[in-house]
């Protein structure tokens, strides 16, 4: 490609005010931190020591990721009857164009009553499958892997969107077409609020619930998703079964930790059997309940080990969602605040982990990987702010060759800009050869 030859001839400018395509801090960090032992040693062995681990491919079962950057699941509240439209196509498509390796959609319900709001995403009919397939085809064409997070809101359903602070729906909302519904919970509330109404799941509910997970996993595969994640965090139904704050059952789904884990593990087994064997399965956990909670990191390690035994490939480590009256402190929102959870789970179980939570810089992400705290880094709000974060990080760490992470129609323009900026006639005003003048005009 002629433009790449021109770029090699005229490297990026140096000196005051010039953009240095290589980040010395990242090089120093990589030199100081030797690569930690990884469950994916074969991937690490293929990369040169100079290449940032952040931009080293990773293979999970049959799926190879072009780098370690994940667009984390983010609720959009723009779905119509559960299905995606133009908003999702543009919103999630731009993360694929911007260089992320994995693009998760939003939390997606396995049934209408499993949504938090009427505007939440769902995957419960074949109409949804066709709509998601169009979105996933585009994501795949950009070199990214489409991923889906399936879940059920449980007692956190039947509410308004984030713009109204998730306030519960009431009979007054029915006139606007948003009638409240009865939510499903592991245990009836001891002091029920007027809204939403809640019903404790019985054995028949649990059996039918498992069938919904089978159908959801099968539809996800039909829709072209290549990674599936079970949402077991943030105070939703699975997490409600795990935490003794919300699970006061007296049957074999309540009481001991082993019993409280049973619902989550049965779902994992059910989904793993329904999801294609060659495709990876993730599981998102709340590593700790949150302020006043009871489920803690020791419990999460036990759950992660059991999930690994059942074919879960990656534990996605988040936190929070259930509050109680214990002395458990709030998780302070500082940079990388959930990374220690991912590190602990990875170290104690040997299961690959994904770190998420205020990861905002390339150096920070690289350090997380180099020091063995996680195998993947997930960004949410930072990608909302800058969907091109992956390619910006790549150029910062590896130079202008990283522009090729972008679609060729975009990268060729940016590389041309670098060549033009590097020409002596544009940098210093010095006399230029006829060849340089022709090159400047041509590109």
Short mmCIF file of C-alpha atoms in Angstrom, two decimals:
data_model
loop_
_atom_site.label_atom_id
_atom_site.label_comp_id
_atom_site.label_asym_id
_atom_site.label_seq_id
_atom_site.Cartn_x
_atom_site.Cartn_y
_atom_site.Cartn_z
CA UNK A 1 0.00 0.00 0.00
CA UNK A 2 1.67 3.22 -1.20
CA UNK A 3 0.47 5.34 1.69
CA UNK A 4 2.13 2.99 4.21
CA UNK A 5 5.40 3.25 2.29
CA UNK A 6 5.10 7.04 2.46
CA UNK A 7 4.41 6.84 6.19
CA UNK A 8 7.57 4.79 6.71
CA UNK A 9 9.57 7.33 4.74
CA UNK A 10 8.31 10.20 6.89
CA UNK A 11 7.94 9.09 10.52
CA UNK A 12 5.88 11.10 12.96
CA UNK A 13 7.38 14.44 13.94
CA UNK A 14 9.42 14.83 17.10
CA UNK A 15 10.13 17.82 19.25
CA UNK A 16 8.10 20.34 21.25
CA UNK A 17 4.41 20.19 20.44
CA UNK A 18 4.71 17.15 18.21
CA UNK A 19 2.57 14.07 18.83
CA UNK A 20 4.74 11.17 19.91
CA UNK A 21 3.01 7.98 18.74
CA UNK A 22 4.78 5.88 21.34
CA UNK A 23 4.08 6.32 25.05
CA UNK A 24 7.35 6.03 27.04
CA UNK A 25 5.40 5.54 30.26
CA UNK A 26 3.76 2.46 28.83
CA UNK A 27 7.13 1.08 27.77
CA UNK A 28 8.56 1.70 31.25
CA UNK A 29 5.53 0.08 32.85
CA UNK A 30 5.85 -2.97 30.64
CA UNK A 31 9.55 -3.24 31.45
CA UNK A 32 8.96 -3.03 35.21
CA UNK A 33 6.08 -5.49 35.29
CA UNK A 34 6.86 -8.96 34.00
CA UNK A 35 3.92 -10.77 32.47
CA UNK A 36 2.10 -12.79 35.11
CA UNK A 37 1.43 -16.45 34.57
CA UNK A 38 -1.78 -16.69 32.54
CA UNK A 39 -4.27 -19.42 31.78
CA UNK A 40 -3.65 -18.36 28.17
CA UNK A 41 0.11 -18.77 28.09
CA UNK A 42 -0.05 -19.92 24.51
CA UNK A 43 -1.44 -16.53 23.49
CA UNK A 44 1.15 -14.58 25.44
CA UNK A 45 3.97 -16.65 23.98
CA UNK A 46 2.98 -15.61 20.48
CA UNK A 47 3.40 -11.89 21.18
CA UNK A 48 6.70 -10.05 21.22
CA UNK A 49 7.87 -8.43 24.42
CA UNK A 50 7.54 -5.01 22.83
CA UNK A 51 3.87 -5.38 21.96
CA UNK A 52 1.47 -4.17 24.66
CA UNK A 53 -0.50 -7.01 26.18
CA UNK A 54 -3.57 -4.81 25.75
CA UNK A 55 -3.24 -5.38 22.01
CA UNK A 56 -2.30 -9.04 22.08
CA UNK A 57 -4.95 -11.42 20.70
CA UNK A 58 -6.68 -13.82 23.06
CA UNK A 59 -8.41 -17.07 22.14
CA UNK A 60 -11.39 -18.35 24.14
CA UNK A 61 -12.56 -21.73 22.85
CA UNK A 62 -12.98 -21.15 19.09
CA UNK A 63 -13.21 -17.34 19.31
CA UNK A 64 -10.09 -15.21 18.87
CA UNK A 65 -10.26 -11.62 20.11
CA UNK A 66 -8.11 -9.04 18.31
CA UNK A 67 -7.16 -7.39 21.62
CA UNK A 68 -8.16 -7.40 25.30
CA UNK A 69 -10.60 -4.46 25.25
CA UNK A 70 -14.28 -5.13 25.89
CA UNK A 71 -17.22 -2.76 25.49
CA UNK A 72 -19.07 -3.59 28.68
CA UNK A 73 -22.84 -4.17 28.72
CA UNK A 74 -24.68 -0.84 29.08
CA UNK A 75 -28.46 -0.43 29.36
CA UNK A 76 -29.75 2.01 26.74
CA UNK A 77 -33.51 2.24 27.46
CA UNK A 78 -34.21 2.61 23.75
CA UNK A 79 -35.74 -0.78 22.97
CA UNK A 80 -39.23 -1.16 21.54
CA UNK A 81 -41.02 -4.27 22.79
CA UNK A 82 -37.58 -5.59 23.69
CA UNK A 83 -36.11 -5.26 20.21
CA UNK A 84 -33.22 -3.12 18.93
CA UNK A 85 -33.48 -0.30 16.40
CA UNK A 86 -31.37 2.44 14.88
CA UNK A 87 -30.13 3.60 18.29
CA UNK A 88 -28.55 0.22 19.08
CA UNK A 89 -27.12 -0.17 15.60
CA UNK A 90 -25.31 3.17 15.85
CA UNK A 91 -24.43 3.00 19.54
CA UNK A 92 -22.95 -0.51 19.57
CA UNK A 93 -21.67 -0.30 16.01
CA UNK A 94 -19.41 2.63 16.85
CA UNK A 95 -17.64 0.58 19.53
CA UNK A 96 -16.78 -2.03 16.91
CA UNK A 97 -15.55 0.65 14.49
CA UNK A 98 -13.48 2.20 17.29
CA UNK A 99 -11.41 -0.94 17.81
CA UNK A 100 -12.91 -2.85 20.74
CA UNK A 101 -12.39 -6.60 20.53
CA UNK A 102 -15.71 -7.54 22.12
CA UNK A 103 -18.89 -5.49 21.89
CA UNK A 104 -21.56 -6.41 24.41
CA UNK A 105 -25.09 -5.29 23.89
CA UNK A 106 -27.13 -4.23 26.87
CA UNK A 107 -28.54 -6.39 29.61
CA UNK A 108 -31.15 -8.43 27.74
CA UNK A 109 -34.13 -10.10 29.40
CA UNK A 110 -35.16 -13.70 28.81
CA UNK A 111 -38.87 -12.77 29.10
CA UNK A 112 -40.91 -9.54 29.12
CA UNK A 113 -41.35 -9.65 32.90
CA UNK A 114 -37.58 -10.03 33.23
CA UNK A 115 -36.97 -6.46 32.09
CA UNK A 116 -36.47 -3.61 34.52
CA UNK A 117 -38.44 -1.20 32.32
CA UNK A 118 -40.61 -1.23 29.23
CA UNK A 119 -37.65 0.31 27.35
CA UNK A 120 -35.20 -2.48 28.24
CA UNK A 121 -33.88 -5.04 25.77
CA UNK A 122 -35.17 -8.57 25.45
CA UNK A 123 -34.69 -11.75 23.45
CA UNK A 124 -37.84 -13.82 23.74
CA UNK A 125 -39.15 -14.17 20.17
CA UNK A 126 -37.93 -14.78 16.63
CA UNK A 127 -38.57 -11.15 15.59
CA UNK A 128 -35.84 -10.17 18.04
CA UNK A 129 -33.47 -12.71 16.50
CA UNK A 130 -33.63 -11.12 13.04
CA UNK A 131 -33.17 -7.60 14.41
CA UNK A 132 -30.13 -8.54 16.50
CA UNK A 133 -28.67 -10.48 13.59
CA UNK A 134 -28.48 -7.29 11.49
CA UNK A 135 -26.63 -5.52 14.29
CA UNK A 136 -24.26 -8.42 14.89
CA UNK A 137 -23.44 -8.80 11.21
CA UNK A 138 -22.17 -5.21 11.20
CA UNK A 139 -20.15 -5.67 14.39
CA UNK A 140 -18.55 -8.79 12.92
CA UNK A 141 -17.72 -7.02 9.66
CA UNK A 142 -15.69 -4.49 11.67
CA UNK A 143 -13.52 -7.25 13.18
CA UNK A 144 -15.14 -7.28 16.62
CA UNK A 145 -16.96 -10.10 18.38
CA UNK A 146 -20.65 -9.53 19.21
CA UNK A 147 -21.55 -10.53 22.76
CA UNK A 148 -24.79 -10.70 24.71
CA UNK A 149 -25.59 -10.44 28.41
CA UNK A 150 -28.74 -12.38 29.28
CA UNK A 151 -30.51 -11.85 32.57
CA UNK A 152 -33.67 -11.37 34.61
CA UNK A 153 -34.40 -8.37 36.81
CA UNK A 154 -36.30 -10.28 39.48
CA UNK A 155 -37.48 -7.92 42.20
CA UNK A 156 -35.87 -4.95 40.47
CA UNK A 157 -38.37 -4.99 37.62
CA UNK A 158 -41.50 -2.97 36.91
CA UNK A 159 -39.92 0.46 37.08
CA UNK A 160 -39.20 3.60 35.10
CA UNK A 161 -35.89 4.21 33.31
CA UNK A 162 -32.74 5.83 34.67
CA UNK A 163 -34.08 9.26 33.69
CA UNK A 164 -36.65 8.84 36.45
CA UNK A 165 -34.23 7.14 38.82
CA UNK A 166 -35.84 3.72 38.34
CA UNK A 167 -38.90 4.72 40.37
CA UNK A 168 -41.48 1.91 40.52
CA UNK A 169 -44.41 1.79 38.16
CA UNK A 170 -47.84 2.23 39.74
CA UNK A 171 -51.42 2.00 38.58
CA UNK A 172 -51.15 5.65 37.55
CA UNK A 173 -48.70 4.63 34.78
CA UNK A 174 -51.14 2.18 33.22
CA UNK A 175 -52.92 4.97 31.33
CA UNK A 176 -49.65 5.67 29.50
CA UNK A 177 -49.36 2.02 28.47
CA UNK A 178 -46.95 1.10 31.23
CA UNK A 179 -48.97 -1.00 33.63
CA UNK A 180 -46.94 -2.37 36.55
CA UNK A 181 -46.32 -6.10 36.70
CA UNK A 182 -45.70 -8.54 39.53
CA UNK A 183 -42.01 -9.32 39.89
CA UNK A 184 -40.44 -12.66 40.79
CA UNK A 185 -38.20 -12.93 43.86
CA UNK A 186 -36.53 -15.76 45.79
CA UNK A 187 -38.24 -14.74 49.04
CA UNK A 188 -41.26 -12.59 49.74
CA UNK A 189 -40.19 -9.22 51.22
CA UNK A 190 -40.50 -9.02 54.99
CA UNK A 191 -41.79 -5.46 54.73
CA UNK A 192 -43.17 -5.16 51.20
CA UNK A 193 -43.35 -1.75 49.57
CA UNK A 194 -46.57 -0.77 47.78
CA UNK A 195 -44.78 -1.10 44.42
CA UNK A 196 -43.66 -3.20 42.73
CA UNK A 197 -45.70 -6.17 43.74
CA UNK A 198 -43.53 -9.25 44.27
CA UNK A 199 -44.19 -12.99 44.29
CA UNK A 200 -41.92 -15.66 45.73
CA UNK A 201 -40.89 -18.23 43.14
CA UNK A 202 -42.04 -21.79 43.75
CA UNK A 203 -40.61 -25.00 42.31
CA UNK A 204 -42.75 -24.74 39.17
CA UNK A 205 -41.56 -21.17 38.58
CA UNK A 206 -37.94 -22.28 38.82
CA UNK A 207 -38.49 -25.14 36.36
CA UNK A 208 -40.15 -22.85 33.80
CA UNK A 209 -37.41 -20.28 34.39
CA UNK A 210 -34.77 -22.76 33.29
CA UNK A 211 -36.64 -23.32 30.03
CA UNK A 212 -36.52 -19.57 29.35
CA UNK A 213 -32.73 -19.64 29.70
CA UNK A 214 -32.49 -22.49 27.19
CA UNK A 215 -34.60 -20.57 24.68
CA UNK A 216 -32.63 -17.37 25.28
CA UNK A 217 -29.29 -19.08 24.72
CA UNK A 218 -30.52 -20.75 21.54
CA UNK A 219 -31.89 -17.48 20.17
CA UNK A 220 -28.62 -15.73 21.03
CA UNK A 221 -26.73 -18.24 18.90
CA UNK A 222 -29.25 -17.85 16.07
CA UNK A 223 -28.82 -14.07 16.27
CA UNK A 224 -25.08 -14.34 15.61
CA UNK A 225 -23.69 -13.69 19.07
CA UNK A 226 -20.30 -15.32 19.65
CA UNK A 227 -20.01 -14.74 23.41
CA UNK A 228 -22.80 -15.14 25.94
CA UNK A 229 -22.77 -13.80 29.49
CA UNK A 230 -25.13 -14.72 32.33
CA UNK A 231 -25.95 -11.68 34.45
CA UNK A 232 -25.65 -12.78 38.06
CA UNK A 233 -24.91 -9.40 39.59
CA UNK A 234 -26.27 -5.96 40.55
CA UNK A 235 -29.15 -7.14 42.69
CA UNK A 236 -31.05 -8.87 39.88
CA UNK A 237 -32.70 -12.27 40.21
CA UNK A 238 -29.64 -14.54 40.31
CA UNK A 239 -27.88 -12.23 42.75
CA UNK A 240 -31.06 -12.14 44.86
CA UNK A 241 -30.82 -15.92 45.21
CA UNK A 242 -27.13 -15.73 46.14
CA UNK A 243 -27.33 -13.14 48.91
CA UNK A 244 -28.76 -14.06 52.33
CA UNK A 245 -30.06 -10.50 52.52
CA UNK A 246 -32.70 -11.31 49.89
CA UNK A 247 -32.82 -15.11 50.06
CA UNK A 248 -34.60 -16.42 53.17
CA UNK A 249 -35.92 -19.61 51.61
CA UNK A 250 -36.22 -22.79 53.66
CA UNK A 251 -35.97 -25.23 50.76
CA UNK A 252 -32.84 -26.48 48.96
CA UNK A 253 -32.47 -23.07 47.23
CA UNK A 254 -31.96 -21.23 50.52
CA UNK A 255 -30.09 -21.36 53.80
CA UNK A 256 -26.49 -22.52 53.32
CA UNK A 257 -24.17 -20.97 50.76
CA UNK A 258 -24.26 -24.20 48.80
CA UNK A 259 -28.04 -24.03 48.61
CA UNK A 260 -28.11 -20.32 47.74
CA UNK A 261 -25.66 -20.99 44.89
CA UNK A 262 -27.85 -23.77 43.50
CA UNK A 263 -30.08 -21.50 41.37
CA UNK A 264 -27.07 -19.78 39.76
CA UNK A 265 -25.29 -23.07 39.11
CA UNK A 266 -28.36 -24.71 37.60
CA UNK A 267 -28.70 -21.76 35.24
CA UNK A 268 -25.01 -22.03 34.31
CA UNK A 269 -25.37 -25.76 33.60
CA UNK A 270 -28.56 -25.18 31.61
CA UNK A 271 -27.06 -22.40 29.50
CA UNK A 272 -23.77 -24.21 28.93
CA UNK A 273 -25.70 -27.21 27.58
CA UNK A 274 -27.81 -25.02 25.28
CA UNK A 275 -25.01 -22.68 24.14
CA UNK A 276 -22.70 -24.04 21.41
CA UNK A 277 -19.77 -25.93 22.91
CA UNK A 278 -17.23 -24.03 20.78
CA UNK A 279 -18.38 -20.59 22.01
CA UNK A 280 -17.30 -18.93 25.28
CA UNK A 281 -19.60 -18.40 28.24
CA UNK A 282 -19.07 -15.54 30.72
CA UNK A 283 -20.73 -14.96 34.10
CA UNK A 284 -21.02 -11.53 35.72
CA UNK A 285 -20.86 -11.48 39.51
CA UNK A 286 -21.25 -8.87 42.17
CA UNK A 287 -18.12 -9.82 44.07
CA UNK A 288 -19.62 -8.20 47.17
CA UNK A 289 -23.21 -7.16 47.87
CA UNK A 290 -22.40 -3.56 48.74
CA UNK A 291 -23.12 -1.36 51.74
CA UNK A 292 -24.65 -3.42 54.54
CA UNK A 293 -24.65 -6.63 52.51
CA UNK A 294 -23.66 -10.19 53.39
CA UNK A 295 -22.38 -11.84 50.18
CA UNK A 296 -18.62 -11.24 50.12
CA UNK A 297 -15.49 -12.00 48.09
CA UNK A 298 -14.98 -15.36 49.82
CA UNK A 299 -18.44 -16.40 48.65
CA UNK A 300 -17.66 -15.17 45.14
CA UNK A 301 -14.48 -17.25 44.98
CA UNK A 302 -16.49 -20.35 45.90
CA UNK A 303 -19.09 -19.51 43.25
CA UNK A 304 -16.45 -18.82 40.60
CA UNK A 305 -14.74 -22.14 41.24
CA UNK A 306 -18.05 -23.96 40.85
CA UNK A 307 -18.88 -22.01 37.69
CA UNK A 308 -15.49 -22.88 36.21
CA UNK A 309 -16.20 -26.56 36.85
CA UNK A 310 -19.43 -26.15 34.90
CA UNK A 311 -17.82 -24.73 31.79
CA UNK A 312 -17.89 -20.99 32.41
CA UNK A 313 -14.86 -19.48 30.68
CA UNK A 314 -14.59 -15.98 32.17
CA UNK A 315 -15.80 -14.39 35.41
CA UNK A 316 -16.79 -10.75 34.90
CA UNK A 317 -16.17 -9.08 38.26
CA UNK A 318 -18.47 -6.24 39.24
CA UNK A 319 -20.00 -5.36 42.64
CA UNK A 320 -22.98 -3.96 44.47
CA UNK A 321 -26.72 -4.05 44.00
CA UNK A 322 -27.98 -5.38 47.34
CA UNK A 323 -27.94 -3.37 50.58
CA UNK A 324 -28.57 -4.50 54.13
CA UNK A 325 -27.79 -3.68 57.73
CA UNK A 326 -24.42 -5.40 58.22
CA UNK A 327 -21.07 -3.66 58.68
CA UNK A 328 -20.03 -4.32 55.06
CA UNK A 329 -18.73 -0.98 53.75
CA UNK A 330 -19.69 0.73 50.53
CA UNK A 331 -17.32 0.02 47.64
CA UNK A 332 -15.57 3.34 47.05
CA UNK A 333 -15.64 4.45 43.40
CA UNK A 334 -11.95 5.08 42.81
CA UNK A 335 -10.00 4.25 39.60
CA UNK A 336 -10.03 0.51 39.02
CA UNK A 337 -12.14 -0.02 42.13
CA UNK A 338 -13.28 -3.51 41.12
CA UNK A 339 -9.94 -4.74 39.77
CA UNK A 340 -8.91 -6.33 43.12
CA UNK A 341 -12.00 -8.55 42.92
CA UNK A 342 -10.96 -9.80 39.48
CA UNK A 343 -7.43 -10.36 40.74
CA UNK A 344 -8.60 -12.38 43.75
CA UNK A 345 -10.94 -14.59 41.73
CA UNK A 346 -8.26 -15.22 39.11
CA UNK A 347 -5.60 -16.05 41.69
CA UNK A 348 -7.77 -18.29 43.87
CA UNK A 349 -9.59 -20.22 41.15
CA UNK A 350 -7.35 -20.11 38.08
CA UNK A 351 -10.37 -18.96 36.11
CA UNK A 352 -9.82 -16.11 33.64
CA UNK A 353 -11.42 -12.83 34.73
CA UNK A 354 -12.58 -9.56 33.26
CA UNK A 355 -11.95 -6.34 35.17
CA UNK A 356 -14.35 -3.40 34.98
CA UNK A 357 -14.90 -0.14 36.83
CA UNK A 358 -13.26 3.24 36.19
CA UNK A 359 -10.62 1.90 33.83
CA UNK A 360 -9.88 5.00 31.79
CA UNK A 361 -6.27 5.06 30.55
CA UNK A 362 -4.15 2.81 28.38
CA UNK A 363 -1.39 2.57 30.98
CA UNK A 364 -3.88 1.55 33.65
CA UNK A 365 -5.38 -1.14 31.41
CA UNK A 366 -1.95 -2.46 30.43
CA UNK A 367 -0.83 -2.66 34.05
CA UNK A 368 -3.93 -4.65 35.00
CA UNK A 369 -3.07 -7.22 32.34
CA UNK A 370 0.71 -7.25 32.86
CA UNK A 371 0.44 -7.78 36.60
CA UNK A 372 -1.98 -10.67 36.21
CA UNK A 373 -5.00 -8.98 37.75
CA UNK A 374 -7.28 -9.89 34.84
CA UNK A 375 -7.27 -11.29 31.31
CA UNK A 376 -9.66 -8.73 29.82
CA UNK A 377 -10.49 -5.12 30.61
CA UNK A 378 -14.00 -3.79 30.13
CA UNK A 379 -14.94 -0.16 29.64
CA UNK A 380 -18.42 1.32 29.80
CA UNK A 381 -18.76 5.05 30.53
CA UNK A 382 -15.32 5.75 29.12
CA UNK A 383 -16.41 4.30 25.79
CA UNK A 384 -19.60 6.33 25.94
CA UNK A 385 -17.37 9.39 26.24
CA UNK A 386 -14.89 8.22 23.61
CA UNK A 387 -15.93 5.25 21.46
CA UNK A 388 -12.53 5.42 19.71
CA UNK A 389 -10.68 4.82 22.99
CA UNK A 390 -9.20 1.50 21.77
CA UNK A 391 -7.54 2.93 18.67
CA UNK A 392 -6.41 6.05 20.56
CA UNK A 393 -4.76 3.77 23.11
CA UNK A 394 -3.19 1.69 20.34
CA UNK A 395 -1.68 4.72 18.59
CA UNK A 396 -0.44 6.03 21.92
CA UNK A 397 1.30 2.76 22.70
CA UNK A 398 2.38 1.48 19.28
CA UNK A 399 2.49 4.43 16.90
CA UNK A 400 0.73 5.17 13.65
CA UNK A 401 0.73 1.54 12.49
CA UNK A 402 -2.12 1.10 14.99
CA UNK A 403 -4.41 3.20 12.79
CA UNK A 404 -5.03 -0.02 10.91
CA UNK A 405 -7.23 -1.09 13.82
CA UNK A 406 -9.80 1.21 12.24
CA UNK A 407 -11.70 0.43 9.03
CA UNK A 408 -9.41 1.02 6.01
CA UNK A 409 -11.56 3.89 4.72
CA UNK A 410 -10.79 5.71 7.97
CA UNK A 411 -7.24 4.59 8.66
CA UNK A 412 -5.94 5.64 5.24
CA UNK A 413 -7.07 9.21 5.88
CA UNK A 414 -5.42 9.37 9.27
CA UNK A 415 -2.18 7.87 8.04
CA UNK A 416 -2.15 10.40 5.22
CA UNK A 417 -2.52 13.18 7.77
CA UNK A 418 0.55 11.87 9.63
CA UNK A 419 2.57 11.78 6.39
CA UNK A 420 1.58 15.33 5.52
CA UNK A 421 2.47 16.58 9.02
CA UNK A 422 5.88 14.87 8.82
CA UNK A 423 6.95 16.41 5.49
CA UNK A 424 9.82 18.88 6.04
CA UNK A 425 8.06 21.56 4.00
CA UNK A 426 5.10 21.43 6.46
CA UNK A 427 7.19 21.08 9.63
CA UNK A 428 9.91 23.68 9.14
CA UNK A 429 9.08 25.56 5.98
CA UNK A 430 12.39 24.37 4.52
CA UNK A 431 12.80 24.13 0.76
CA UNK A 432 11.13 21.02 -0.50
CA UNK A 433 11.98 18.68 -3.29
CA UNK A 434 9.64 18.39 -6.22
CA UNK A 435 8.82 14.90 -5.00
CA UNK A 436 7.80 16.11 -1.54
CA UNK A 437 5.65 18.86 -3.01
CA UNK A 438 3.94 16.37 -5.29
CA UNK A 439 3.44 13.99 -2.35
CA UNK A 440 1.93 16.74 -0.21
CA UNK A 441 -0.52 17.64 -2.94
CA UNK A 442 -1.32 14.04 -3.79
CA UNK A 443 -2.26 12.88 -0.30
#
